[in-house]
Structures are given as structure tokens and as C-alpha cells.
GROMACS .gro file of C-alpha atoms in nm:
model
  434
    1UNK     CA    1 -16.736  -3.047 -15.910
    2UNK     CA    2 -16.735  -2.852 -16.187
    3UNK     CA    3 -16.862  -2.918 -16.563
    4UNK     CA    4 -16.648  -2.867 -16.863
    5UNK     CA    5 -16.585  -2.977 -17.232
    6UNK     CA    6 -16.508  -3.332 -17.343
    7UNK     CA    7 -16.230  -3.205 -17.511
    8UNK     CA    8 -16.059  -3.018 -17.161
    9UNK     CA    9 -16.150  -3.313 -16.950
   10UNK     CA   10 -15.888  -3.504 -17.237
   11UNK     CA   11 -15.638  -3.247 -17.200
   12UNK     CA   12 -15.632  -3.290 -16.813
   13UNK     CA   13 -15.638  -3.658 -16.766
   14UNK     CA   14 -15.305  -3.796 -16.734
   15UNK     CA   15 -15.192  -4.020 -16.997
   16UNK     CA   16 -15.173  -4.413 -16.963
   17UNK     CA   17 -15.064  -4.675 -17.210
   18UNK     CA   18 -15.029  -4.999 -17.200
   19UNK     CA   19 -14.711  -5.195 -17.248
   20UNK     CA   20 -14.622  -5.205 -17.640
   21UNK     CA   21 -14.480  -5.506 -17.671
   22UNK     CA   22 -14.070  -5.603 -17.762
   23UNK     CA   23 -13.916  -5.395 -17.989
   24UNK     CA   24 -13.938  -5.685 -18.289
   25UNK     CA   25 -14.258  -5.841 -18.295
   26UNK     CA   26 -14.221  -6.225 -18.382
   27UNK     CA   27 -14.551  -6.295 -18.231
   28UNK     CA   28 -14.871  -6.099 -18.283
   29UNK     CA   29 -15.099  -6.061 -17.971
   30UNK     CA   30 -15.444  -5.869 -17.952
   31UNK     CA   31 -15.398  -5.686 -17.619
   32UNK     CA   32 -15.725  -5.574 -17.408
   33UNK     CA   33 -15.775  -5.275 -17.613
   34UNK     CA   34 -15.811  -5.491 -17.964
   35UNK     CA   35 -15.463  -5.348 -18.034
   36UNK     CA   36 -15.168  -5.515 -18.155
   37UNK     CA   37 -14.910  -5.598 -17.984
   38UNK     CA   38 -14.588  -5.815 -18.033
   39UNK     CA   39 -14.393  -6.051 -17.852
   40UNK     CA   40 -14.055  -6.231 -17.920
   41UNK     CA   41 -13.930  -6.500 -17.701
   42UNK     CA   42 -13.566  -6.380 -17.800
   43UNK     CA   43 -13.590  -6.062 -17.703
   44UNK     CA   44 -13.242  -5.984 -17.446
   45UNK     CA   45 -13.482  -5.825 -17.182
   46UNK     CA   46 -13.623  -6.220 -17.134
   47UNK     CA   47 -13.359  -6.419 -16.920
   48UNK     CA   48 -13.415  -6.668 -17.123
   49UNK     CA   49 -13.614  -6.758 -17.432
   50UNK     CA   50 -13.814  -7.068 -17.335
   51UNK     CA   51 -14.209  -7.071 -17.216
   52UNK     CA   52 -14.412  -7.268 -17.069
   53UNK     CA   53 -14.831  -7.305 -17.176
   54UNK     CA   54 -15.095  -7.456 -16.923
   55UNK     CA   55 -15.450  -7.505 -17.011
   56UNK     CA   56 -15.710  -7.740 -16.953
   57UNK     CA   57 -15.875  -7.953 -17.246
   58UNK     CA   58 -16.102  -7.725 -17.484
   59UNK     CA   59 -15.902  -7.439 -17.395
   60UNK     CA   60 -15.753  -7.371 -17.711
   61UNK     CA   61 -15.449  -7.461 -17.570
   62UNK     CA   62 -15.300  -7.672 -17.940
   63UNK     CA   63 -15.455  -7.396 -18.121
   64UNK     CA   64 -15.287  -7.112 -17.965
   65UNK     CA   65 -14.904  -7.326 -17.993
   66UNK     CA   66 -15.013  -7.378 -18.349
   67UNK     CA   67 -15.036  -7.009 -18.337
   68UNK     CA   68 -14.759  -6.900 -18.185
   69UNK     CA   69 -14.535  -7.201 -18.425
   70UNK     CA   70 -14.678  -7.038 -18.701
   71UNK     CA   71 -14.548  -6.667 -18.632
   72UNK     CA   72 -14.219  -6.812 -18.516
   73UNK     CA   73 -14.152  -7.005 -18.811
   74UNK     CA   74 -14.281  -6.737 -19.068
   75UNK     CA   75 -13.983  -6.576 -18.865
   76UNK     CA   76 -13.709  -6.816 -18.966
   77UNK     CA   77 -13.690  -7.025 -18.665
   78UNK     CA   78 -13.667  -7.414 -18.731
   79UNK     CA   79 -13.878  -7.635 -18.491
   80UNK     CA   80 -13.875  -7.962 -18.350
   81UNK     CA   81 -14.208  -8.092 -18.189
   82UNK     CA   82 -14.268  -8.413 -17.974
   83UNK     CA   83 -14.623  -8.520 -17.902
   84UNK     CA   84 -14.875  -8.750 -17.836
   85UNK     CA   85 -15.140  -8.703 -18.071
   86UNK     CA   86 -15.022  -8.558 -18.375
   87UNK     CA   87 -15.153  -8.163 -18.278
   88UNK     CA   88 -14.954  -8.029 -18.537
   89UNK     CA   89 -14.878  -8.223 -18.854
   90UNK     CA   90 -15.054  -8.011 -19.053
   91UNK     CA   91 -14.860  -7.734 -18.966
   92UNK     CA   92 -14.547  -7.917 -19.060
   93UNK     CA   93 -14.642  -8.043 -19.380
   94UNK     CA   94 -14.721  -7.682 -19.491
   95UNK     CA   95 -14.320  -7.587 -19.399
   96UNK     CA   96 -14.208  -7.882 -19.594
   97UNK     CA   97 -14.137  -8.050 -19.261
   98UNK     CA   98 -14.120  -8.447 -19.139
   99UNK     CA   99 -14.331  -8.650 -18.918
  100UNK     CA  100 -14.239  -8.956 -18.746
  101UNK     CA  101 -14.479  -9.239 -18.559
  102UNK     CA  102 -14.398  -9.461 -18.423
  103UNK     CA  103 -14.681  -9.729 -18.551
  104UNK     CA  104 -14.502  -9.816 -18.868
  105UNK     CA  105 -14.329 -10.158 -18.858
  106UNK     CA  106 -14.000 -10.025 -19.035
  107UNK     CA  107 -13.995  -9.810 -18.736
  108UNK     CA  108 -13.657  -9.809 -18.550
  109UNK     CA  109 -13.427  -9.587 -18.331
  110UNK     CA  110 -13.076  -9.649 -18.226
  111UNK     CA  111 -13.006  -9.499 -17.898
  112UNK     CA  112 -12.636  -9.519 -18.005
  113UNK     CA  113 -12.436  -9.234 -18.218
  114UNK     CA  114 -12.251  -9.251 -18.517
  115UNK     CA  115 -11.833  -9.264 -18.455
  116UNK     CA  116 -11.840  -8.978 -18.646
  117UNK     CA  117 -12.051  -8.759 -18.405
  118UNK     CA  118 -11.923  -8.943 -18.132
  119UNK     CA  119 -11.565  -8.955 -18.124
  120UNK     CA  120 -11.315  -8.647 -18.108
  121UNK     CA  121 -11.052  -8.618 -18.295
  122UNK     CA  122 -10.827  -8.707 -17.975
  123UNK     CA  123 -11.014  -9.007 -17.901
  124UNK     CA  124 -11.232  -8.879 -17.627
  125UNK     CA  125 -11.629  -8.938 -17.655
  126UNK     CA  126 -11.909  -8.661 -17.648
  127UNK     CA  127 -11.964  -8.598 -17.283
  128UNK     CA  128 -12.338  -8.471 -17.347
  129UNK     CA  129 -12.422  -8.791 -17.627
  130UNK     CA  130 -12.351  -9.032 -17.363
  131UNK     CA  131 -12.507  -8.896 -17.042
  132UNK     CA  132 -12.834  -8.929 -17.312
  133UNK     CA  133 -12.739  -9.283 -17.396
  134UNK     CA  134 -12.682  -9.348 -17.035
  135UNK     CA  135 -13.019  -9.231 -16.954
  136UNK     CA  136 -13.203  -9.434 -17.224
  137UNK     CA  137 -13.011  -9.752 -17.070
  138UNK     CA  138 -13.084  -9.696 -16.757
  139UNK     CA  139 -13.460  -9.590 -16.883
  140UNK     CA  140 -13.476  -9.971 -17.013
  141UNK     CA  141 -13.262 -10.124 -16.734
  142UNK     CA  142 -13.391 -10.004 -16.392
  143UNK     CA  143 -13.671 -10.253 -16.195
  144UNK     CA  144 -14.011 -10.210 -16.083
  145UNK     CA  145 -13.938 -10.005 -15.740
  146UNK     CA  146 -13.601  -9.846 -15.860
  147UNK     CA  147 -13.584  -9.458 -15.986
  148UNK     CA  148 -13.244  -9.564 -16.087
  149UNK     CA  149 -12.936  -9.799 -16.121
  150UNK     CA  150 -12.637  -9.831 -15.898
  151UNK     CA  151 -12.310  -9.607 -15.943
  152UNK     CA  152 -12.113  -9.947 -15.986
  153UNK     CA  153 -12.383  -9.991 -16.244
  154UNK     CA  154 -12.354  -9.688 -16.433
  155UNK     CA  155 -11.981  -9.737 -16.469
  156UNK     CA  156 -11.983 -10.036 -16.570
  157UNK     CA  157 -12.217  -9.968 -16.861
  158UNK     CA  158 -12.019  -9.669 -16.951
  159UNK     CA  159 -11.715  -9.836 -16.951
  160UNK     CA  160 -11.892 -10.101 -17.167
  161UNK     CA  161 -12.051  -9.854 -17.406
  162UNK     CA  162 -11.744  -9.655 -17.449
  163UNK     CA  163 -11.531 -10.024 -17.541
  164UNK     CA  164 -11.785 -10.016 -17.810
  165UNK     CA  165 -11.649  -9.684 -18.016
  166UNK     CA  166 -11.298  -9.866 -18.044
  167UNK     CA  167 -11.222  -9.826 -18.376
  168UNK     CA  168 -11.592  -9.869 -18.431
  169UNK     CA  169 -11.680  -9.763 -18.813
  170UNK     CA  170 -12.056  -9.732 -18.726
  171UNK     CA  171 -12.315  -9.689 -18.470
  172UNK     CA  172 -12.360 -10.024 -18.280
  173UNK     CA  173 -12.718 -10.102 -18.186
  174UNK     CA  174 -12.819 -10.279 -17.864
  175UNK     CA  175 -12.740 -10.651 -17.860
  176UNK     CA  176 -12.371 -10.504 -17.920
  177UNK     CA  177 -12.392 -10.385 -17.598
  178UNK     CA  178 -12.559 -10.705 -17.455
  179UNK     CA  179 -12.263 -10.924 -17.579
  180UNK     CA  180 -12.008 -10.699 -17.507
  181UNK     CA  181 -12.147 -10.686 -17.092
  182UNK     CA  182 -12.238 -11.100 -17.140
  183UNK     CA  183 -11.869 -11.187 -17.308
  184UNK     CA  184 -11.599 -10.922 -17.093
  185UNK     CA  185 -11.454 -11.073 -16.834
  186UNK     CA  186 -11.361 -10.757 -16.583
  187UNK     CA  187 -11.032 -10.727 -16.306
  188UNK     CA  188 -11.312 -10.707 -16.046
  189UNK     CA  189 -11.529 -11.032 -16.018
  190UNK     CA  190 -11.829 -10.802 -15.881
  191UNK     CA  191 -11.797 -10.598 -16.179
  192UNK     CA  192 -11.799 -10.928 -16.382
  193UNK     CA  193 -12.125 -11.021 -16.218
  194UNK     CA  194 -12.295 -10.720 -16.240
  195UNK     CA  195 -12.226 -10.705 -16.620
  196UNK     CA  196 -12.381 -11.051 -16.680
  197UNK     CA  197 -12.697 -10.946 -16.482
  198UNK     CA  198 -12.710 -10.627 -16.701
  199UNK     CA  199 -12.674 -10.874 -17.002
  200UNK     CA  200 -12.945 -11.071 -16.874
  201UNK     CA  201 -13.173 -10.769 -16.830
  202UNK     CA  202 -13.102 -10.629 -17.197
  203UNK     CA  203 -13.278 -10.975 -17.347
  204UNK     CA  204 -13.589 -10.844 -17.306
  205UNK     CA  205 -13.500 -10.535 -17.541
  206UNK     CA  206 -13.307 -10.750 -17.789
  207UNK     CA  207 -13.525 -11.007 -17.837
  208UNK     CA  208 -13.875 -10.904 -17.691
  209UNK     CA  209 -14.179 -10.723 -17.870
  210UNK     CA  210 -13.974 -10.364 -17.892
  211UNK     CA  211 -13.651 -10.508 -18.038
  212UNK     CA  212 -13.784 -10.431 -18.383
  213UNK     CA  213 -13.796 -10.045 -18.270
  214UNK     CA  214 -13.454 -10.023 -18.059
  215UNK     CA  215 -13.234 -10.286 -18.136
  216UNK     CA  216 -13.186 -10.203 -18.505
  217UNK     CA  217 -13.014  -9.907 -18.694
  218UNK     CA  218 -13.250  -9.610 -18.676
  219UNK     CA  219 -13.479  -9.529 -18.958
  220UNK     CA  220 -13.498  -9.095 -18.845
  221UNK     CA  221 -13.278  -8.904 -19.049
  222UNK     CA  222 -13.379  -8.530 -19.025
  223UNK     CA  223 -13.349  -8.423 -19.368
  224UNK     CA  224 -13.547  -8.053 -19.280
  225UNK     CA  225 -13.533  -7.793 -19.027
  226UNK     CA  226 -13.898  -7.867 -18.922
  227UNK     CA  227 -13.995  -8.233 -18.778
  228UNK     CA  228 -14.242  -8.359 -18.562
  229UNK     CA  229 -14.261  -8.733 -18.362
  230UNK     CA  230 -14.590  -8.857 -18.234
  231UNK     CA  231 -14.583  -9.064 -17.935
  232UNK     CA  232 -14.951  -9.180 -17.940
  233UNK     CA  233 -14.942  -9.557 -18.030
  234UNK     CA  234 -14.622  -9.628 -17.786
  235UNK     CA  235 -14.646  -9.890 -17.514
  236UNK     CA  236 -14.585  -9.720 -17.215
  237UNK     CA  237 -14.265  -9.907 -17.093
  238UNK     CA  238 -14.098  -9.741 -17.410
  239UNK     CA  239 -14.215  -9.415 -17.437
  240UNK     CA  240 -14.013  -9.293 -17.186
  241UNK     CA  241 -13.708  -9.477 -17.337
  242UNK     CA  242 -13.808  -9.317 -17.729
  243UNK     CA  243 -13.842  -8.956 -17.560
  244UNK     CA  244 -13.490  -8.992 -17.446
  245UNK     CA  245 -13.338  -9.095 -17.758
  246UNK     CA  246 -13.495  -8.808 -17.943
  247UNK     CA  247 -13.378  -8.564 -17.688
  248UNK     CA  248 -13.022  -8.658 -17.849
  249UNK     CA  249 -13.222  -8.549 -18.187
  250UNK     CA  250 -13.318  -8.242 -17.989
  251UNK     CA  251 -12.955  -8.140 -17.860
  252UNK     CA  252 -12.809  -8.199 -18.213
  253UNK     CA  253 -13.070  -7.924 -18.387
  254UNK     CA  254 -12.970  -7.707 -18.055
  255UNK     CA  255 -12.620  -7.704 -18.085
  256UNK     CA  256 -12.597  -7.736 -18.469
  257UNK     CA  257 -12.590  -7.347 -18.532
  258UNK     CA  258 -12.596  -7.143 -18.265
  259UNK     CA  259 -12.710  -6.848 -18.440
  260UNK     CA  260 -13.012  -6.958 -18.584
  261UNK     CA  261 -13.373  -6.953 -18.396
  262UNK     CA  262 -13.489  -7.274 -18.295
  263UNK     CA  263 -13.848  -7.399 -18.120
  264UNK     CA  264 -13.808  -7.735 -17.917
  265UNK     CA  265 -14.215  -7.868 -17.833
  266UNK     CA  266 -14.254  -8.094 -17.524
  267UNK     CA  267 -14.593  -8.153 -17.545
  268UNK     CA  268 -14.730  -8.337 -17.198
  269UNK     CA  269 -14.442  -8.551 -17.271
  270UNK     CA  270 -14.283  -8.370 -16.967
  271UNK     CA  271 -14.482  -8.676 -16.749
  272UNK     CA  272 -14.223  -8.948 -16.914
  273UNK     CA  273 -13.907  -8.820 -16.755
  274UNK     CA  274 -13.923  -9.004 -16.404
  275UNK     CA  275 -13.598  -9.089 -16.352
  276UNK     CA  276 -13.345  -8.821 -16.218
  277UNK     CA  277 -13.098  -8.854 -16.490
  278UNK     CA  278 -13.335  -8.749 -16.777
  279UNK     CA  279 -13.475  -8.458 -16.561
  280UNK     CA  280 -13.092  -8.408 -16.555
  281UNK     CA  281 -13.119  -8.362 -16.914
  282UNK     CA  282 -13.366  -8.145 -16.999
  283UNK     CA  283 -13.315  -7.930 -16.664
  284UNK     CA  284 -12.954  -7.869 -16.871
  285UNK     CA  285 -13.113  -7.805 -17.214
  286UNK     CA  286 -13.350  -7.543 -17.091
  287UNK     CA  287 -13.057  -7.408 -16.855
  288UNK     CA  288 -12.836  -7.370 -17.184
  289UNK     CA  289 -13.077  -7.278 -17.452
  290UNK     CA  290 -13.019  -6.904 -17.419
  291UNK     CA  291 -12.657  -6.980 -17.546
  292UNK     CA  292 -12.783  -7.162 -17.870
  293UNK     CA  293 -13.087  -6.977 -17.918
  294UNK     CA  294 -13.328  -7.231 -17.868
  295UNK     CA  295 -13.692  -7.153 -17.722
  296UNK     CA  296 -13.807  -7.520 -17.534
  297UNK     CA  297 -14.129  -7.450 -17.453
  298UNK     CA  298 -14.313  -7.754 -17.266
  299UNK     CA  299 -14.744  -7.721 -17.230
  300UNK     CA  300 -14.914  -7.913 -16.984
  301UNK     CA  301 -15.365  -7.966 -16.980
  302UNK     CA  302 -15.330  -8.137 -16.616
  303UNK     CA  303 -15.133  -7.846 -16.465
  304UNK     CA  304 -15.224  -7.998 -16.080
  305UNK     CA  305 -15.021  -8.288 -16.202
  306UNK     CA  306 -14.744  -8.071 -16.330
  307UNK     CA  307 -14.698  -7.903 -16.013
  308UNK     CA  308 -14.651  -8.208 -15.815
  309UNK     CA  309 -14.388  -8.298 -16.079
  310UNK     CA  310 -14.008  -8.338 -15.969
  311UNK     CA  311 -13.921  -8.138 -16.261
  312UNK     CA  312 -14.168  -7.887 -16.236
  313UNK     CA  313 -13.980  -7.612 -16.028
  314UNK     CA  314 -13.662  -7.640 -16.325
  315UNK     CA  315 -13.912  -7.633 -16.615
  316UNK     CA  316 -14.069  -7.325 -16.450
  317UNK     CA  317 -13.799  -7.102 -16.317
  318UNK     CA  318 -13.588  -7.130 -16.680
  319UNK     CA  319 -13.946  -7.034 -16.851
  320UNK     CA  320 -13.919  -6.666 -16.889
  321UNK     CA  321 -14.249  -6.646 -17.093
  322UNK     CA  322 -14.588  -6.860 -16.978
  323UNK     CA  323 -14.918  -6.827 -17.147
  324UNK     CA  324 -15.206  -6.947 -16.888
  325UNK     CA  325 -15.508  -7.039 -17.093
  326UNK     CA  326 -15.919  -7.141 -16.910
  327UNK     CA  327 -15.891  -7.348 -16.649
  328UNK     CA  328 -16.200  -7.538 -16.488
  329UNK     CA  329 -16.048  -7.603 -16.183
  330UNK     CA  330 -15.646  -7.597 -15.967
  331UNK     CA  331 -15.673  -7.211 -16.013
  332UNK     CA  332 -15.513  -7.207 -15.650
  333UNK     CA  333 -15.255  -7.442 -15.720
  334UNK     CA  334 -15.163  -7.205 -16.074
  335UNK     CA  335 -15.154  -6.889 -15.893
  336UNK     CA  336 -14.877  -7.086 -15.608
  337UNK     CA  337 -14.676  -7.168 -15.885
  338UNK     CA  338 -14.665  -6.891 -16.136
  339UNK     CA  339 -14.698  -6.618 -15.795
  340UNK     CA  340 -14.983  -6.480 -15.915
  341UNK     CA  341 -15.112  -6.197 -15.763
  342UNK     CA  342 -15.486  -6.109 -15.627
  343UNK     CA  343 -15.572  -5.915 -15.954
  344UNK     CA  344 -15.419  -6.168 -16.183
  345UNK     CA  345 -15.590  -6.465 -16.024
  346UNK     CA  346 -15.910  -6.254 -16.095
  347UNK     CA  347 -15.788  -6.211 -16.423
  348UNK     CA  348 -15.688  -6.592 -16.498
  349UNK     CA  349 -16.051  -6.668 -16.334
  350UNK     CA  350 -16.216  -6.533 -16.584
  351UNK     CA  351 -16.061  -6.580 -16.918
  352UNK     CA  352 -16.256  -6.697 -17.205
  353UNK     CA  353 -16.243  -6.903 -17.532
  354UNK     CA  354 -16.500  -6.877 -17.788
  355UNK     CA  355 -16.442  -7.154 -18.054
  356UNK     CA  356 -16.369  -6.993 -18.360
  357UNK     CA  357 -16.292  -6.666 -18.263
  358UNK     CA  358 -16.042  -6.610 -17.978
  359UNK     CA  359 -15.911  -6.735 -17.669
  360UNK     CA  360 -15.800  -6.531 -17.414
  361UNK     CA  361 -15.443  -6.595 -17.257
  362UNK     CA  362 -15.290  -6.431 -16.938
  363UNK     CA  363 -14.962  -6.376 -17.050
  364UNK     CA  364 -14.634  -6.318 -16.809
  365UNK     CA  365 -14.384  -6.191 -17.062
  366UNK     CA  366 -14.078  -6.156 -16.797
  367UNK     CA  367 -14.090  -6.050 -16.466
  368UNK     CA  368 -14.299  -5.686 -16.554
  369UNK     CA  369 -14.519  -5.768 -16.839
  370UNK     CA  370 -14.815  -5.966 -16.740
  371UNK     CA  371 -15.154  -5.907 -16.929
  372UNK     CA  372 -15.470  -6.073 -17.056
  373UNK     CA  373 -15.402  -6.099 -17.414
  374UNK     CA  374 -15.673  -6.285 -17.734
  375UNK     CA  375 -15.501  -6.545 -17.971
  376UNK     CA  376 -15.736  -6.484 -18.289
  377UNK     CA  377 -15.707  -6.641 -18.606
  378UNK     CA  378 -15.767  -6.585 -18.921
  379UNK     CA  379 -16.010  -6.882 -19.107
  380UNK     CA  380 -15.728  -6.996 -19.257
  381UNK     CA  381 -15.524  -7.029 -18.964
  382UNK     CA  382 -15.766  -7.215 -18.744
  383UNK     CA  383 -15.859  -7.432 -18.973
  384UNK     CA  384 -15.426  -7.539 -19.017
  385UNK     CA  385 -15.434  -7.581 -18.597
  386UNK     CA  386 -15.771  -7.705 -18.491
  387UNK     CA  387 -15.788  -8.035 -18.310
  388UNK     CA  388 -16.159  -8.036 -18.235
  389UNK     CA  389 -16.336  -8.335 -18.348
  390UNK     CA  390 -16.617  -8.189 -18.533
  391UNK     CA  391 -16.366  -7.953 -18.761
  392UNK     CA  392 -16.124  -8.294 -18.804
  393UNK     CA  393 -16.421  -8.468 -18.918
  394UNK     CA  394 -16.532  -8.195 -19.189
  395UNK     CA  395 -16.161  -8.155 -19.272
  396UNK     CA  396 -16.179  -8.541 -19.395
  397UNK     CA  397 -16.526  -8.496 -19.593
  398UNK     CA  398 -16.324  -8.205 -19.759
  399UNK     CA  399 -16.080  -8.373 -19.842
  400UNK     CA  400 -16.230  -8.659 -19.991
  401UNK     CA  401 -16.412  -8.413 -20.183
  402UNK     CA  402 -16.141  -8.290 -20.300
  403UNK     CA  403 -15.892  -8.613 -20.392
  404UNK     CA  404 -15.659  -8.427 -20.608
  405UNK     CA  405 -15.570  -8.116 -20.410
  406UNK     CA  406 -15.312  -8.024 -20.200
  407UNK     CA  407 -15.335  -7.952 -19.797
  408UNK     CA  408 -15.317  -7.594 -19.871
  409UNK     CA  409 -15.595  -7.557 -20.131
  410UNK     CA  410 -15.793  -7.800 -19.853
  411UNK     CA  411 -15.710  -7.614 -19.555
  412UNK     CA  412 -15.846  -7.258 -19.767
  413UNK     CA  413 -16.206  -7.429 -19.914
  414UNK     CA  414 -16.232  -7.548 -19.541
  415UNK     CA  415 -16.188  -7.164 -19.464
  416UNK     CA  416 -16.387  -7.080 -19.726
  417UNK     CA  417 -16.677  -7.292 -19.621
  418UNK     CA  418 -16.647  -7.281 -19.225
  419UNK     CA  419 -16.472  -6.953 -19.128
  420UNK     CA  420 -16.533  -6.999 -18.779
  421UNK     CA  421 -16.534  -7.429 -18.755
  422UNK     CA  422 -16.754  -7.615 -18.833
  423UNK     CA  423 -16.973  -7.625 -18.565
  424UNK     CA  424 -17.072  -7.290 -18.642
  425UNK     CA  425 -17.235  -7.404 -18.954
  426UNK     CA  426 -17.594  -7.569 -18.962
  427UNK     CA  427 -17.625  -7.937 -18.944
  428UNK     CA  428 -17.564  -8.186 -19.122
  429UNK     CA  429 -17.203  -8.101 -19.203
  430UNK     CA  430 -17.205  -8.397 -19.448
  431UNK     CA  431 -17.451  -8.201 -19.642
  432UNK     CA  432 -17.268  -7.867 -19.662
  433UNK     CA  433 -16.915  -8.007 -19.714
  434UNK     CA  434 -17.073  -8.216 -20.060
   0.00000   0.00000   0.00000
């Protein structure tokens, strides 16, 4: 041992930094020196620009994607969001965005395409636009104990579909289809037989409880680059039919410039797609997204459940990026899936979230770059992505205080009076926010 200056000790001790970040920073990051560091998700060292978030409720889990939405829009990139539960409407409305539920009697959507975006110029249909409307068929078709229809099926509802785009001059809707499998009369008497029993089965679409939502011509027309659909309110034996037709919505905004930045959001919607075709599906839009420059990202709070999912293993390998947020419990079955090693499971173990202020996110950027990294927000920012009760209910007191104002001006005299929520302030909130 031998004593010496501060300032020679310096000099001798080898150098270490910690990754910098991509070269462009689209997303801003504290790292675990309170330094900043960026991310992009289209960066060309990534193999692909899609992620994948997993945190357990009160994690800060819709905070942080409000977050991360936020930088990637201020960046240019258009987004498309499908929820349950309305996590980011606020966000939206600031971009100028729409917002679609699904609770709203004039509600409708047509899981047929127009002609126009249907047929080719040589008379051929989109290959892609009717795998999705076989899926949503065979979403609303298939029985109690099925996890799909027949092959002699299928074609014979594809061959019935495609009759329908004959010199059609617009979209057909669903009892179309039902008369056109009731009224053909097919060179095969099996075939003939199996259409009337498909017939029969599309009744309870056409003329039940949900005909007013899919049998009519759809009421969505995306007039913006930014649009959100909440699921919450859906009867469960059509949410998984509704989540199909707006994947069409999502491979149209994929595929509709392939040189713009685009965000798809599958928020625990990922649960819906049971049958094989519509894994199918999305296993092919996150395989192809690199090509169209498209980030799907899909979060999960009930990650055990995820893991037991069929899709799980697709969703996971084509996610280059993952953000692991507090979990209370299935670290285990988190560090299996994402191959965690014994450092990062001590590092995912003990990651924090202080309401407010930060939360703490193990990030695996690629293959290399994994690190504990803090999501904090400015008052402003939290108070455009909370979804805690307490702040939602002094967001409404403000705003009835405030009748003639716009979100914005809200959203910064919520700031203004509760920079960290509003369960930092002293009760009773009432009080304060008058």
C-alpha cells in the first residue's frame, strides 16, 4: 500500500464509461449516473424497431409509454394506440389526434374494404386485406371448443367473400355475405351445405345485439396521423372480432408510407388473439415492420400470463427493445423469458417507482445494452400520462374549475398546483383544487 494524492490516484485508475446511448436520441433516459442518455427504436444497430413493456399494476408502466409516445411523436412519428381503458387520450388530444369507443350507439365497423383498396387493377384482391377479413370471420364463426374453422370452410368463405368484389362499387357489410353463402348454390353439394350452415351461423351477427356495431358501414375514418380505440365497454365475444378489424386500420397506417416513423400500441390487447390465424397476423406485422418503419410495441401488467401465451415467443423474439418495470411477483418466470442473467435479475429485483418522481426501468436495448435506467417527468408531463385515481380525480375538480379552458392550460394549472400528483399535496384535495 502506499498513500498518494487524490489527483494521481485519478490519473491511474483506468477509465470506464457507460454506454452513451444511439447516435440520435429520440428518447431521453436518465441512466444510473443521473446522466442523459438517448435511445431510438430505429436505430440500424436494433434488428428491428419494435419493444415490448412488462410491469405490474402501480408500476408506472402507462406513465412511462406515455413517456416514451411523447418523445417519439415530438420526433415526427405518427401513432396508432389500441387499449382498454383509455391510458392515453390525453396525450392524443394534445397532437390533434382521434379517439374511438366503442360505447357510442352510432358506433360501427365494417370488417369489409372498400373496392378501391381492395381490388387491383388486374382484378386480383389484396392478399394481406383478406387473410384480416378471414380472420375476423372466422373470429365470429368458430364454436365453443373450436380454435378454428375447417379448410373446406375457409374456402368456401373466401370464395364467397371474393364473389362479393364483382364489380362491387362499395364495401359490402355482413348480411351481404350471409345471403350470398344462404342464396349460392355450389358444383359440390357439401360445399352447398356447408355454406348454408355458415349462413345460419352469421344470424346471430346480422341480427343479434352487435349487428348495430358490425353489420353496418363503418363510422372510423382516420382523418390524422395520431388515433387511439378504447376497448373497455366491449362484450367480450366481440372484442376479439373489433381488434381484428382494426389491425386492417393498423396495416393500412404501416404500409401507407414507408418512410415515415410510425408507433403501433397493443396494450394487453395481446390476450384477444386466440385463434392461430390472428396470431398469424400480428406475428407477420411485427416480422415486417422493420421494412415500413413501424415500432409495434405490445405491454403486458400480468407478464406470468403473457408467457404462457401462444404468441408470446413471436411477440418477444421480433422485440429488439423491452423495458421491464417493478414487479411484485413471476420475477423467475421474467428472467426465463427475457434470459436474464444473475446480476440483472438482482437488478430487476430491486427497481423502484416513486409516484411523482421516477420509475426505474431495466432496459435491454439490443442484444449488448442492458441497464437500469429512471423515466422522470417533468410536472407537466405526468400530469398529461397519469392514470392514478387520486390525480384523475383532481384533474376533474380542475377542470370544472376551469370550464372555459383548454386541456393544455388544464394539464399546466394541474402542474402548477400538484407538481408531483396529487397525493403529494395535503388533504382535502377538494379544498386546494377550489
Amino acid at each position: 500500500m502506499h498513500l498518494c494524492t487524490s489527483l494521481n490516484a485519478g490519473h491511474m485508475a483506468l477509465q470506464y464509461q457507460g454506454w452513451p446511448g444511439h447516435h440520435q436520441a429520440t428518447i431521453l433516459l436518465e441512466d444510473a449516473r443521473n446522466h442523459l442518455m438517448g435511445l431510438d427504436p430505429f436505430d440500424g444497430s436494433l434488428a428491428n424497431p419494435n419493444a415490448f413493456i412488462a410491469g405490474s399494476s402501480g408500476s408506472g408502466k402507462s406513465v412511462t409509454t406515455n413517456y416514451l409516445l411523447m418523445h417519439l411523436f415530438a420526433s415526427g412519428a405518427k401513432g396508432l394506440i389500441i387499449d382498454i381503458g383509455g391510458s392515453y387520450r390525453r396525450l392524443l388530444s394534445l397532437y390533434g389526434g382521434e379517439y374511438f369507443t366503442f360505447d357510442d350507439p352510432d358506433a360501427a365497423l365494417n370488417l369489409f374494404y372498400e373496392p378501391v383498396h381492395m381490388v387491383a387493377e388486374d382484378g386480383s384482391l389484396d392478399g394481406m386485406r383478406m387473410r384480416i377479413m378471414l380472420a375476423v370471420l372466422e373470429s365470429l364463426l368458430v364454436e365453443a371448443g373450436r380454435e378454428s374453422l375447417r379448410h373446406d370452410e375457409i374456402a368456401v368463405l373466401e370464395a364467397s367473400v371474393a364473389s362479393l368484389y364483382e364489380g362491387a362499387m362499395e364495401a359490402p357489410i355482413l348480411s351481404d355475405l350471409q345471403h350470398r353463402l344462404h342464396s349460392t348454390i355450389w358444383d359440390d353439394a357439401e360445399d352447398t351445405e356447408i355454406a348454408r350452415k355458415l349462413a345460419r351461423s352469421l344470424k346471430r351477427w346480422t341480427q343479434g345485439a352487435h349487428a348495430s356495431l358490425l353489420n353496418r358501414p363503418g363510422s372510423v375514418n382516420l382523418s390524422t396521423g395520431f388515433a387511439g380505440f378504447d376497448l373497455k365497454g366491449l362484450a367480450d365475444e366481440v372484442q376479439a372480432p373489433v381488434l381484428l378489424i382494426l389491425s386492417g386500420t393498423i396495416w393500412d397506417l404501416v404500409k401507407r408510407d414507408p418512410t415515415e416513423k410510425k408507433v403501433i400500441i397493443f396494450d394487453e390487447v395481446w390476450k384477444l388473439l386466440k385463434s392461430k390465424t390472428a396470431q398469424e397476423l400480428i406475428e407477420e406485422l411485427y416480422r415486417t415492420s422493420r421494412k415500413y418503419r413501424a415500432s409495434v410495441v405490445s405491454i403486458s401488467q400480468s407478464v406470468e400470463d403473457f408467457v404462457t401465451s401462444p404468441i408470446a415467443s413471436a411477440l418477444v423474439s421480433n422485440s429488439s427493445t423491452k423495458y421491464l418495470l417493478r414487479h411484485l411477483s413471476g420475477h423467475k418466470a421474467i428472467a426465463d423469458t427475457f434470459h436474464l442473467n444473475s446480476q440483472e435479475l438482482d437488478l430487476f429485483h430491486g427497481l423502484e417507482m416513486r409516484r411523482g418522481e421516477y420509475s426505474e426501468v431495466l432496459v435491454m436495448a439490443g442484444e449488448h445494452h442492458h441497464f437500469v435506467s429512471r423515466v422522470v417527468l417533468s410536472p407537466l408531463e405526468y400530469w398529461i400520462a397519469t392514470t392514478h385515481p387520486p390525480d384523475l380525480a383532481f384533474l376533474a375538480l380542475v377542470t370544472q374549475d376551469m370550464p372555459h379552458a383548454s386541456l393544455s392550460d388544464v394539464l399546466i394549472e394541474c402542474a402548477y398546483r400538484a407538481p408531483n400528483g396529487a397525493e403529494a399535496l395535503p388533504r382535502p384535495h377538494a379544498a386546494i383544487a377550489a
